[in-house]
PDB file of C-alpha atoms in Angstrom:
ATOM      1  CA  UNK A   1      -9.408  52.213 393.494  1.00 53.00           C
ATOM      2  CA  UNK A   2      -9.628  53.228 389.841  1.00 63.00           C
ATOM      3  CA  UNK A   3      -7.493  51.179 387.248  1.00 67.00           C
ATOM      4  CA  UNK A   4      -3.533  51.187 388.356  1.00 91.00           C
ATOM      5  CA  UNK A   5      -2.403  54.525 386.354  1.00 97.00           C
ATOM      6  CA  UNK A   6      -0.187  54.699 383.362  1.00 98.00           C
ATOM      7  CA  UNK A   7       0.033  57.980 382.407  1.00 98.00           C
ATOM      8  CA  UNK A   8       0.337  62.056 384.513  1.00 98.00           C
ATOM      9  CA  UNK A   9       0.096  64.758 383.334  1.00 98.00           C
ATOM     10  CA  UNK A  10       0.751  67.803 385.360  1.00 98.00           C
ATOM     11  CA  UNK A  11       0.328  71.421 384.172  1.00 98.00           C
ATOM     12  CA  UNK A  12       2.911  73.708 385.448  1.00 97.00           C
ATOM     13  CA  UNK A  13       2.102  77.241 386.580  1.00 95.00           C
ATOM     14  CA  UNK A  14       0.189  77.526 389.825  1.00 96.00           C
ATOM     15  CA  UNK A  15       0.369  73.229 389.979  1.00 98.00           C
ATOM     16  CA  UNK A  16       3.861  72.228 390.126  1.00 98.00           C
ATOM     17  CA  UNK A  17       5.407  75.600 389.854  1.00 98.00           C
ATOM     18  CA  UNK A  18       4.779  78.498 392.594  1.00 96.00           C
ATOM     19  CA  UNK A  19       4.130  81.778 391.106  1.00 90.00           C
ATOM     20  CA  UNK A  20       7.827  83.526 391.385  1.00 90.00           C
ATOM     21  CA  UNK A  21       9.714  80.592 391.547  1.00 96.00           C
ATOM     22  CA  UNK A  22      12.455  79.811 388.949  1.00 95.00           C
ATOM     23  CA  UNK A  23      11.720  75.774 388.601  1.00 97.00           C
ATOM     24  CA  UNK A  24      10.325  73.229 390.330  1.00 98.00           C
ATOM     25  CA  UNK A  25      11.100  72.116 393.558  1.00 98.00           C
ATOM     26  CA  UNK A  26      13.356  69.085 394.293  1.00 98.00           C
ATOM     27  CA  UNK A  27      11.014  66.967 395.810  1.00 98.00           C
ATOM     28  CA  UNK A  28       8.801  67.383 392.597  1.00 98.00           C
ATOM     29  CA  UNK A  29      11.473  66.033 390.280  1.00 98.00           C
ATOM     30  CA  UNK A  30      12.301  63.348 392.589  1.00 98.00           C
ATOM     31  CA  UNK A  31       8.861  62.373 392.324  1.00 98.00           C
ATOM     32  CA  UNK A  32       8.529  62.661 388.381  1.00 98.00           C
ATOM     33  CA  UNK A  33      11.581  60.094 388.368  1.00 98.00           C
ATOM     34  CA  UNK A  34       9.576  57.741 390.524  1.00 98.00           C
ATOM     35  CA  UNK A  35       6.558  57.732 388.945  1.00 98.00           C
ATOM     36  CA  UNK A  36       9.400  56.858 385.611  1.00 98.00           C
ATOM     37  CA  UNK A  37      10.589  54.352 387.664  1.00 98.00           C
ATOM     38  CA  UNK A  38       7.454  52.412 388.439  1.00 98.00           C
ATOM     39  CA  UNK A  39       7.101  52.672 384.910  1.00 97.00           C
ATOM     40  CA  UNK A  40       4.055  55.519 384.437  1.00 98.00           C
ATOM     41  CA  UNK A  41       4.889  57.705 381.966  1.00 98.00           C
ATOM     42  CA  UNK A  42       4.547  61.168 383.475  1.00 98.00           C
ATOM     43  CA  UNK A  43       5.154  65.122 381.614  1.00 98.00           C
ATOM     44  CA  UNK A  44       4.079  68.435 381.582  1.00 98.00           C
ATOM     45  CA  UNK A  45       1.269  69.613 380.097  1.00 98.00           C
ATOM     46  CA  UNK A  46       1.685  73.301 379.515  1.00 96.00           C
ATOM     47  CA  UNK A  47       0.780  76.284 377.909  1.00 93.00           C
ATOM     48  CA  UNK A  48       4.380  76.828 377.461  1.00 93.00           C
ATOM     49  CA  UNK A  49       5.858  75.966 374.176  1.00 93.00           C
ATOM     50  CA  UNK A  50       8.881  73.360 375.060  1.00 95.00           C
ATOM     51  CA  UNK A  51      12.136  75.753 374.612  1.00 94.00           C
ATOM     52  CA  UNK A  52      10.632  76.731 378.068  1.00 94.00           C
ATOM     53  CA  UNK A  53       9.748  73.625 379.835  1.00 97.00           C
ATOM     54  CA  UNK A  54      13.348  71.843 380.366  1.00 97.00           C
ATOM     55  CA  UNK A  55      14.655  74.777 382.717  1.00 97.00           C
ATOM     56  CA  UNK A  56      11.523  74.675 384.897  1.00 97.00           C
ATOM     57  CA  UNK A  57      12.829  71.008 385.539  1.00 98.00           C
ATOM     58  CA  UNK A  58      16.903  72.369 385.993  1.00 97.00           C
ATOM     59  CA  UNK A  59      17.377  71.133 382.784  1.00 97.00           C
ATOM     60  CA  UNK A  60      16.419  67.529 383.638  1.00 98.00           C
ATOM     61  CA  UNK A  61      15.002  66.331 379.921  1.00 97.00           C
ATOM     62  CA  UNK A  62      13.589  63.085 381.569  1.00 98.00           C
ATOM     63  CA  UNK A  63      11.223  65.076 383.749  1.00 98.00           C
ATOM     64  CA  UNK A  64       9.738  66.287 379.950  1.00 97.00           C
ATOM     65  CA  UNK A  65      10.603  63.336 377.600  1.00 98.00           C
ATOM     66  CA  UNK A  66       6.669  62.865 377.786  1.00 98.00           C
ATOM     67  CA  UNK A  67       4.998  66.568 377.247  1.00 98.00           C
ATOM     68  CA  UNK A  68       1.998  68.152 376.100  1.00 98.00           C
ATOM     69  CA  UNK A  69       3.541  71.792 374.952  1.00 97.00           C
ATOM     70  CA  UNK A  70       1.370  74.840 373.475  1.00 96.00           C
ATOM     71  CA  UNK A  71      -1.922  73.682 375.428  1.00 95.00           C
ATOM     72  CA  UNK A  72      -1.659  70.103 373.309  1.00 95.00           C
ATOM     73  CA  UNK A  73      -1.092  71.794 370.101  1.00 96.00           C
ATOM     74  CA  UNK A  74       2.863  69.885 370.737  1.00 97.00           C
ATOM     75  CA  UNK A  75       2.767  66.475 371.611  1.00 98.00           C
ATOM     76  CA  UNK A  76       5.637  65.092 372.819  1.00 98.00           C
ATOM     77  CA  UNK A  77       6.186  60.865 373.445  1.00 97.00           C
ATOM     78  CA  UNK A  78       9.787  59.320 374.320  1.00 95.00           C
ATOM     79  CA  UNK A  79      11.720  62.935 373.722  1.00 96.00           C
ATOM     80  CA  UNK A  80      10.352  63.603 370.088  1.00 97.00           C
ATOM     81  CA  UNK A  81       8.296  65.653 368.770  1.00 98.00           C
ATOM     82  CA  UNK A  82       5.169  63.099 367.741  1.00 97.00           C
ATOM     83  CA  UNK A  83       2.442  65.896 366.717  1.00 97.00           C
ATOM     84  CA  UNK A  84       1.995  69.525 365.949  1.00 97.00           C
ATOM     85  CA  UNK A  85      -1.218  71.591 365.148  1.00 97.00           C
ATOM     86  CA  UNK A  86       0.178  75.085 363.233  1.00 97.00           C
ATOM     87  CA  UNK A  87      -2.434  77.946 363.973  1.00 97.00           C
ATOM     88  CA  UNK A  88      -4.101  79.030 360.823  1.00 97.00           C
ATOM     89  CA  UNK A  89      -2.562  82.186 359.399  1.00 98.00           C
ATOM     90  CA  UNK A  90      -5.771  84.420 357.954  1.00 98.00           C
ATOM     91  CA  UNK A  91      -7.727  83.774 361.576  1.00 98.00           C
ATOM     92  CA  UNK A  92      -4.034  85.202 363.386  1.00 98.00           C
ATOM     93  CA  UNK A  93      -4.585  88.109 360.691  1.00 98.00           C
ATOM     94  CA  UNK A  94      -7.845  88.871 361.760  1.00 98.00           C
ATOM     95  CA  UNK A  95      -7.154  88.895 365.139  1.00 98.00           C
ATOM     96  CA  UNK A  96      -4.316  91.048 365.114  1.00 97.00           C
ATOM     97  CA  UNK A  97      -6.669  93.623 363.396  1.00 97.00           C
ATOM     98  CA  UNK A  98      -9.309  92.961 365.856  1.00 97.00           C
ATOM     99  CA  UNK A  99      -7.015  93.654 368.544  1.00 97.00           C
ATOM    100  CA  UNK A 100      -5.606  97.133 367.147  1.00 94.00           C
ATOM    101  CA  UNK A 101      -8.873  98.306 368.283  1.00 95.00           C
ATOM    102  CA  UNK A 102      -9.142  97.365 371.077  1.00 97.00           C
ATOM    103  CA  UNK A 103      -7.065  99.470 373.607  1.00 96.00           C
ATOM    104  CA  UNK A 104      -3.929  97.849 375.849  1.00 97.00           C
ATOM    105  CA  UNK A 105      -4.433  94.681 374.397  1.00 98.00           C
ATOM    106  CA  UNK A 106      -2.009  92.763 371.859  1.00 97.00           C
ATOM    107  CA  UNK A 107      -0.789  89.339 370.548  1.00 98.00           C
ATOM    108  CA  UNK A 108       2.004  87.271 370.799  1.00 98.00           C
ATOM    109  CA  UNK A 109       3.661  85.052 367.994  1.00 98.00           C
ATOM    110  CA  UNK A 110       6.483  82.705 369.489  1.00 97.00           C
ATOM    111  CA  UNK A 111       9.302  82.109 367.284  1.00 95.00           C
ATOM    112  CA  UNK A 112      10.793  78.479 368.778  1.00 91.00           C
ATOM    113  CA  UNK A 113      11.249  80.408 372.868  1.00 92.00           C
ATOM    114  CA  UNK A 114      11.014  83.996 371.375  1.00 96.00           C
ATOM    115  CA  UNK A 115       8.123  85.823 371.921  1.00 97.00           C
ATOM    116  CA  UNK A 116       7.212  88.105 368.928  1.00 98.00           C
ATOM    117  CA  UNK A 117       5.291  91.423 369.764  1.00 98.00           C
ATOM    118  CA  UNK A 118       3.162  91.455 366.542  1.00 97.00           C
ATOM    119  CA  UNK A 119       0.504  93.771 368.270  1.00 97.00           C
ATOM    120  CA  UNK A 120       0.235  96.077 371.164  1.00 97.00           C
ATOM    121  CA  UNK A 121       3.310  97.428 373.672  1.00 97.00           C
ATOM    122  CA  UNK A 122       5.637  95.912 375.840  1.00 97.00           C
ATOM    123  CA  UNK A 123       4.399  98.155 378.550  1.00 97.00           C
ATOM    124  CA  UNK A 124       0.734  96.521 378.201  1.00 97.00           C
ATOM    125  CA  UNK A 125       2.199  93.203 378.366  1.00 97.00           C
ATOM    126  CA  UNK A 126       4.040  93.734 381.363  1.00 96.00           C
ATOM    127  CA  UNK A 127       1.932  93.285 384.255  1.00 94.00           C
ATOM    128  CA  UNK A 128      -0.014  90.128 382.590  1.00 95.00           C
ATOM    129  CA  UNK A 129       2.796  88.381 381.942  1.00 95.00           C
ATOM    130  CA  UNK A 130       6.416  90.354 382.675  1.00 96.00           C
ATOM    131  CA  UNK A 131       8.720  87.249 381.680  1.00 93.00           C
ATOM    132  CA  UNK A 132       7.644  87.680 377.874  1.00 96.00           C
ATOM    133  CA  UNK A 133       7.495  91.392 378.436  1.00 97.00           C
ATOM    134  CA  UNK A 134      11.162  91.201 379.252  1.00 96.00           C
ATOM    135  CA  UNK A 135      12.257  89.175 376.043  1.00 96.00           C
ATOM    136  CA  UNK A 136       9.889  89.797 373.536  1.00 97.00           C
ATOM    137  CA  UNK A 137      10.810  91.031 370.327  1.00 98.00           C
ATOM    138  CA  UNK A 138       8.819  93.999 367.995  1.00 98.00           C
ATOM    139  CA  UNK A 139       8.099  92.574 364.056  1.00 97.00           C
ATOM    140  CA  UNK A 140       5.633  93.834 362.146  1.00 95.00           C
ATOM    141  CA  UNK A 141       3.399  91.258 360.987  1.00 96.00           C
ATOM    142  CA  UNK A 142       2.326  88.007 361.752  1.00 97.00           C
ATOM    143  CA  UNK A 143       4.770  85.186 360.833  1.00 97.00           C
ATOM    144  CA  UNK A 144       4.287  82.751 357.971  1.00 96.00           C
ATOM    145  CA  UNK A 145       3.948  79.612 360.494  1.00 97.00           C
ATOM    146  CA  UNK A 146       3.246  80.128 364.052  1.00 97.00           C
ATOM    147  CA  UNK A 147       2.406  77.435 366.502  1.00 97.00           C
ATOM    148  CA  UNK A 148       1.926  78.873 369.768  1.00 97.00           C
ATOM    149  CA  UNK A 149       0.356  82.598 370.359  1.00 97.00           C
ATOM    150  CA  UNK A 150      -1.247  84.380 373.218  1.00 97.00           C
ATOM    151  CA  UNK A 151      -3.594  87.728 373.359  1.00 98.00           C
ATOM    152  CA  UNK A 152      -2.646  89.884 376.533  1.00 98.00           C
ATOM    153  CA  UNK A 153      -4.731  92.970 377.534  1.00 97.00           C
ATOM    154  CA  UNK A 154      -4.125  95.070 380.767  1.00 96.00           C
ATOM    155  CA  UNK A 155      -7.300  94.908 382.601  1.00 96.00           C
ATOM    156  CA  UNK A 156      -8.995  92.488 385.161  1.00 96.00           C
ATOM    157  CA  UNK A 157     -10.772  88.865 384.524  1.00 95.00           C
ATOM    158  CA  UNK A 158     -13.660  90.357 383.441  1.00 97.00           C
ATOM    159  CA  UNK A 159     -12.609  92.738 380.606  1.00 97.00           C
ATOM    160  CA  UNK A 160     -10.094  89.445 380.003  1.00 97.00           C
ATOM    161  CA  UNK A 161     -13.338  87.346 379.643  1.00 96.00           C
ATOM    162  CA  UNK A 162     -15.502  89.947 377.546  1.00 97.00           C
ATOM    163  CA  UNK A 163     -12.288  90.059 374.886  1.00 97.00           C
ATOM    164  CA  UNK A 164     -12.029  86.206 374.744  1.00 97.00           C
ATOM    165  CA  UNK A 165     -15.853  86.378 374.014  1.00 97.00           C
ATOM    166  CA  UNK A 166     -15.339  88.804 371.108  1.00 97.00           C
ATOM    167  CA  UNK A 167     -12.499  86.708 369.908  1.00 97.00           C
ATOM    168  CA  UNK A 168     -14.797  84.033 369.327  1.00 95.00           C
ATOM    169  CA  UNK A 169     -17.974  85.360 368.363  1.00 97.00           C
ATOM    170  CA  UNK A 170     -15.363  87.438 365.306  1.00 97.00           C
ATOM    171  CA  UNK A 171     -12.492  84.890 364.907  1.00 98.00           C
ATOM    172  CA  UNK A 172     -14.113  81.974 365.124  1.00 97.00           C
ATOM    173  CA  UNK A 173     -11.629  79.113 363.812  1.00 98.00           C
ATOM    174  CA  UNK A 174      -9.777  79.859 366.554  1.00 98.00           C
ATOM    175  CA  UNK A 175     -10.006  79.012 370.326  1.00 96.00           C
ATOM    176  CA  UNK A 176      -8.879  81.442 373.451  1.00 96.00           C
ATOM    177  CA  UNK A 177      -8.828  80.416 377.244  1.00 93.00           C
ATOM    178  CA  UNK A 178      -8.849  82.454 379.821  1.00 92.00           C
ATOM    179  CA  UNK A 179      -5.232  81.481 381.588  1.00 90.00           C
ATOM    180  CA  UNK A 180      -5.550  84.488 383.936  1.00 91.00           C
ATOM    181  CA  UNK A 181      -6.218  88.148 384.435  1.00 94.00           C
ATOM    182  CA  UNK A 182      -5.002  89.387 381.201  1.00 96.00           C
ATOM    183  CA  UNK A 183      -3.575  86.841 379.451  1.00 96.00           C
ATOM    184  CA  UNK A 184      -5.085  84.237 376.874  1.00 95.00           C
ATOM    185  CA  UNK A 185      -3.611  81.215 374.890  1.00 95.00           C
ATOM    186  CA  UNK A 186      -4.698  81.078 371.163  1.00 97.00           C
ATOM    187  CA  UNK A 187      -5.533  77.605 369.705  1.00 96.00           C
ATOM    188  CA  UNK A 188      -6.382  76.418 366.888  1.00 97.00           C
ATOM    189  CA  UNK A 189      -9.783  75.190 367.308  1.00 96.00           C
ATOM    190  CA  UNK A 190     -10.541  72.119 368.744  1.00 94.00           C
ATOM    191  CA  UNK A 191      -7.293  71.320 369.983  1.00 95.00           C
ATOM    192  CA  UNK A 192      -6.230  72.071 373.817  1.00 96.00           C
ATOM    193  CA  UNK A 193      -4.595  69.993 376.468  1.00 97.00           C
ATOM    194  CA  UNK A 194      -7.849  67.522 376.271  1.00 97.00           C
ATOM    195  CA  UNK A 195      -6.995  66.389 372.905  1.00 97.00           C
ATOM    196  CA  UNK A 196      -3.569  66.334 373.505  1.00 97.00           C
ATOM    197  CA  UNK A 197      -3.921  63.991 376.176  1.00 98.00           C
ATOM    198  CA  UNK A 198      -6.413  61.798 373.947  1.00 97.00           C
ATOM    199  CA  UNK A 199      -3.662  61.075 371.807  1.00 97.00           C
ATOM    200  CA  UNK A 200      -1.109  60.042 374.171  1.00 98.00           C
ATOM    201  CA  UNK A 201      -3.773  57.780 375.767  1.00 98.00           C
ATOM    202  CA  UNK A 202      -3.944  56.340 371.696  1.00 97.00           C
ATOM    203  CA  UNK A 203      -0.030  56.241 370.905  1.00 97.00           C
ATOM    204  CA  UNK A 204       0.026  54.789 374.530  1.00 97.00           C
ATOM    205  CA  UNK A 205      -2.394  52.070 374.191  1.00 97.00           C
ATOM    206  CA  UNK A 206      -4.223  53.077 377.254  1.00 97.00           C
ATOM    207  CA  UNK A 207      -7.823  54.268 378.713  1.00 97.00           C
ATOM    208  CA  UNK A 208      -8.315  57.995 379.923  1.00 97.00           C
ATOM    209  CA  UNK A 209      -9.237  56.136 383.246  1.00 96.00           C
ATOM    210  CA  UNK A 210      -5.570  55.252 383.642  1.00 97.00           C
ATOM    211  CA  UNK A 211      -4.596  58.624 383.371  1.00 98.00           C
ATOM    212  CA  UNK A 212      -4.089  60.915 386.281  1.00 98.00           C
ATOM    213  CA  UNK A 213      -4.463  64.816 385.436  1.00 98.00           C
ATOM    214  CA  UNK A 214      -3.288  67.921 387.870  1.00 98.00           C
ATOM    215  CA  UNK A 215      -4.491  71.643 387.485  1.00 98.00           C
ATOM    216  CA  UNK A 216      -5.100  74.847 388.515  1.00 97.00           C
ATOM    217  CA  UNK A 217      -6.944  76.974 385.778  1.00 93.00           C
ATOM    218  CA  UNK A 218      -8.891  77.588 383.017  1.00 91.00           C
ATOM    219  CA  UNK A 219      -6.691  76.023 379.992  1.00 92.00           C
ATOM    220  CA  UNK A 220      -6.713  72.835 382.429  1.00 96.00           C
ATOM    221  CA  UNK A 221     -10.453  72.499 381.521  1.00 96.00           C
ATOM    222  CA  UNK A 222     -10.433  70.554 378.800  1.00 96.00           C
ATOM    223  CA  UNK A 223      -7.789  68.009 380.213  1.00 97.00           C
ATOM    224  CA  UNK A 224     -10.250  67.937 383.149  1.00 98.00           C
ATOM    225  CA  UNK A 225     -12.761  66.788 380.712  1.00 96.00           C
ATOM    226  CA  UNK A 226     -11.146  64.332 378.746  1.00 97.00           C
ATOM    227  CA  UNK A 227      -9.891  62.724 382.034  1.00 97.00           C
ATOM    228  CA  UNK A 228     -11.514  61.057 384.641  1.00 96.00           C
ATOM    229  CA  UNK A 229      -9.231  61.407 387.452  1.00 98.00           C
ATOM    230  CA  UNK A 230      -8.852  65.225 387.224  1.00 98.00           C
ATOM    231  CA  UNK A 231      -7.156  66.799 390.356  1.00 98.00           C
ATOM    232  CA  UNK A 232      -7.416  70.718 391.126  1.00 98.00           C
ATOM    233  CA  UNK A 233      -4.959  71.944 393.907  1.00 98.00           C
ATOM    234  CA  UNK A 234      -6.118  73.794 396.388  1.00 97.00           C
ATOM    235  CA  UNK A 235      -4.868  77.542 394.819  1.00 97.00           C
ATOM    236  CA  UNK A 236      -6.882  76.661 391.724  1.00 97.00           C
ATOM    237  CA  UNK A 237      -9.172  78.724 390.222  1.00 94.00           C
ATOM    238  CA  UNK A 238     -12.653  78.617 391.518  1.00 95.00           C
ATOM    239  CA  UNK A 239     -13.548  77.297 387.518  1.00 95.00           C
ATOM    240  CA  UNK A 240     -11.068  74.454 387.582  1.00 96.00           C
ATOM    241  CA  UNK A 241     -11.690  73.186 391.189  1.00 97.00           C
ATOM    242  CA  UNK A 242     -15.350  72.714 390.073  1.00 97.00           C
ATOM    243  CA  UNK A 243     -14.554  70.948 387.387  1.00 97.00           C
ATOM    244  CA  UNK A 244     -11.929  68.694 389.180  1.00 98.00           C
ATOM    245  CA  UNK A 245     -13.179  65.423 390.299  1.00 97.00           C
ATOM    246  CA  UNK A 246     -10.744  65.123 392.999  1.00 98.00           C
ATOM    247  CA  UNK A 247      -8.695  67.834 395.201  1.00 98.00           C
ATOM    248  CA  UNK A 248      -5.457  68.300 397.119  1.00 98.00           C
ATOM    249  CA  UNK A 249      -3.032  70.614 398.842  1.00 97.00           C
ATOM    250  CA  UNK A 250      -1.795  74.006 397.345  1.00 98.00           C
ATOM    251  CA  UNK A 251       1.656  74.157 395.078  1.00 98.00           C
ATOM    252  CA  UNK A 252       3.411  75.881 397.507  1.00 97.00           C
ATOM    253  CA  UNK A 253       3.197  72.999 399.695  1.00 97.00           C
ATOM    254  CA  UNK A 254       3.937  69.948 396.928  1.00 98.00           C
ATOM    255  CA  UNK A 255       0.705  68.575 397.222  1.00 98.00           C
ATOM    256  CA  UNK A 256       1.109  67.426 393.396  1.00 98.00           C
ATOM    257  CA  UNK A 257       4.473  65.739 394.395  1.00 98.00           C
ATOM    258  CA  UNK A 258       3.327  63.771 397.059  1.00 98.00           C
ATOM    259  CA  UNK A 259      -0.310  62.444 395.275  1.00 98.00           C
ATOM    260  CA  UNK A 260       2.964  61.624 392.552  1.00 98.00           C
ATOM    261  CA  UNK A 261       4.936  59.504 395.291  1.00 98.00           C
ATOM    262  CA  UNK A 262       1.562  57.505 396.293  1.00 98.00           C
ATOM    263  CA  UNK A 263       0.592  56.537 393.083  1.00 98.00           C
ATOM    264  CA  UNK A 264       4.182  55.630 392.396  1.00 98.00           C
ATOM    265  CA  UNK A 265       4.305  52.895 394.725  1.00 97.00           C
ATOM    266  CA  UNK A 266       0.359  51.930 394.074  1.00 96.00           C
ATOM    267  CA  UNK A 267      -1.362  53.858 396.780  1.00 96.00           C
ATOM    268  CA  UNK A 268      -4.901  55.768 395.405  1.00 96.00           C
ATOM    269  CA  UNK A 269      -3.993  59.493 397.607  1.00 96.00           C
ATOM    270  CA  UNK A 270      -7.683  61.133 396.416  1.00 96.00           C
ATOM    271  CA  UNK A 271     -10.539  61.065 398.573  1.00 86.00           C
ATOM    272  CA  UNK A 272     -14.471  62.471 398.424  1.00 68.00           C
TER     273      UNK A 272
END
């Protein structure tokens, strides 16, 4: 059994949260607070900026007091806010104008849990992500300081993919993931969830071996590289389960909570 763990990290849609569902189940939260309990520290780690994390938990700020928000671009430790990576403005520019050309597609600039529509329509955002297509708000050019975007498009995975390839090969100081069919999250780049989770592991004290890491898609990636013990459920995407060094149940069915209960009370719950 690998070193006894300190630190888990679990991403949220598709790991801990079932597509549809308003928050996490009980049984999930219960399980956060034991891992707290045994002393592990244990959080989010989201492409989500954090006015949106605390509900998925019912509003329990424990379950989040240790988060990686943004894809790591937020780092949160003990409730407070310990690091934040702004995007760079001119590269956000250049996007936008990238993206006027390119039909159905647009941007997102969040304003603290407001989406802003800086580019493309509503109605193209809708089907790849209909929560922010319900609450996002027009403007009419990118904002001063933005920390979290995201570059929707309505198509499938693979006009998704060939736009995140352009995005890089025109915009290159900044990074794009491919979250799911029609939806991206901008970064900065170098930063992610994997160098989020470095720096906990360095304001911790601890080795990435003591760190336990659950997932499901393509912005889990780099946490599955920067971590040993990654764990894919089993309704991951066929990218991140490869990349996963260890697999488990599906979301629907808790999986994450229970490998959570085991290695609250010291028991190793991954197997070859």
């Amino acid at each position: 059994m690998p070193k006894n763990t300190k630190l888990i990290l679990c991403d949220i849609d598709g790991t801990i949260l079932p597509k549809g569902n308003p928050q996490v189940s009980q049984r999930t939260i219960r399980a956060f607070h034991a891992a707290l309990d045994a002393g592990i520290a244990i959080g989010p780690a989201s492409g989500r900026g954090i006015d949106w994390i605390p509900p998925f938990f019912g509003g329990d700020a424990a379950c989040c007091a240790t988060c990686l928000a943004t894809n790591g671009q937020q780092v949160y430790l003990g409730g407070k806010l310990v690091y934040e990576e702004r995007q760079p403005h001119d590269a956000l520019v250049r996007l936008a104008a990238m993206l006027a050309g390119v039909p159905h597609s647009g941007m997102l600039c969040f304003d603290g849990g407001t989406p802003l529509l800086v580019a493309g329509s509503r109605e193209d955002l809708r089907r790849p992500f209909p929560a922010y297509a319900e609450k996002c708000v027009p403007v009419d050019a990118v904002p001063d300081v933005v920390v979290k975007a995201n570059v929707f498009v309505d198509t499938d995975e693979a006009g998704t993919r060939d736009l995140i390839a352009r995005a890089a090969r025109e915009v290159p100081e900044l990074d794009l993931d491919y979250a799911h069919a029609g939806f991206s999250n901008v970064m900065p780049h170098g930063y992610n969830k994997g160098s989020g989770a470095r720096m906990l592991c360095e304001l911790l004290g601890i080795d990435a071996d003591e760190v336990v890491v659950f997932g499901d898609a393509g912005n889990d990636l780099p946490l599955f590289s920067a971590v040993p013990n990654s764990v894919a459920v089993a309704n991951a995407q066929p990218e991140a389960a490869t990349a996963a060094r260890w697999h488990i149940g599906r979301c629907e069915d808790d999986a994450v909570a229970a490998a959570i209960e085991a290695l609250a009370v010291g028991e190793w719950p991954f197997s070859v």
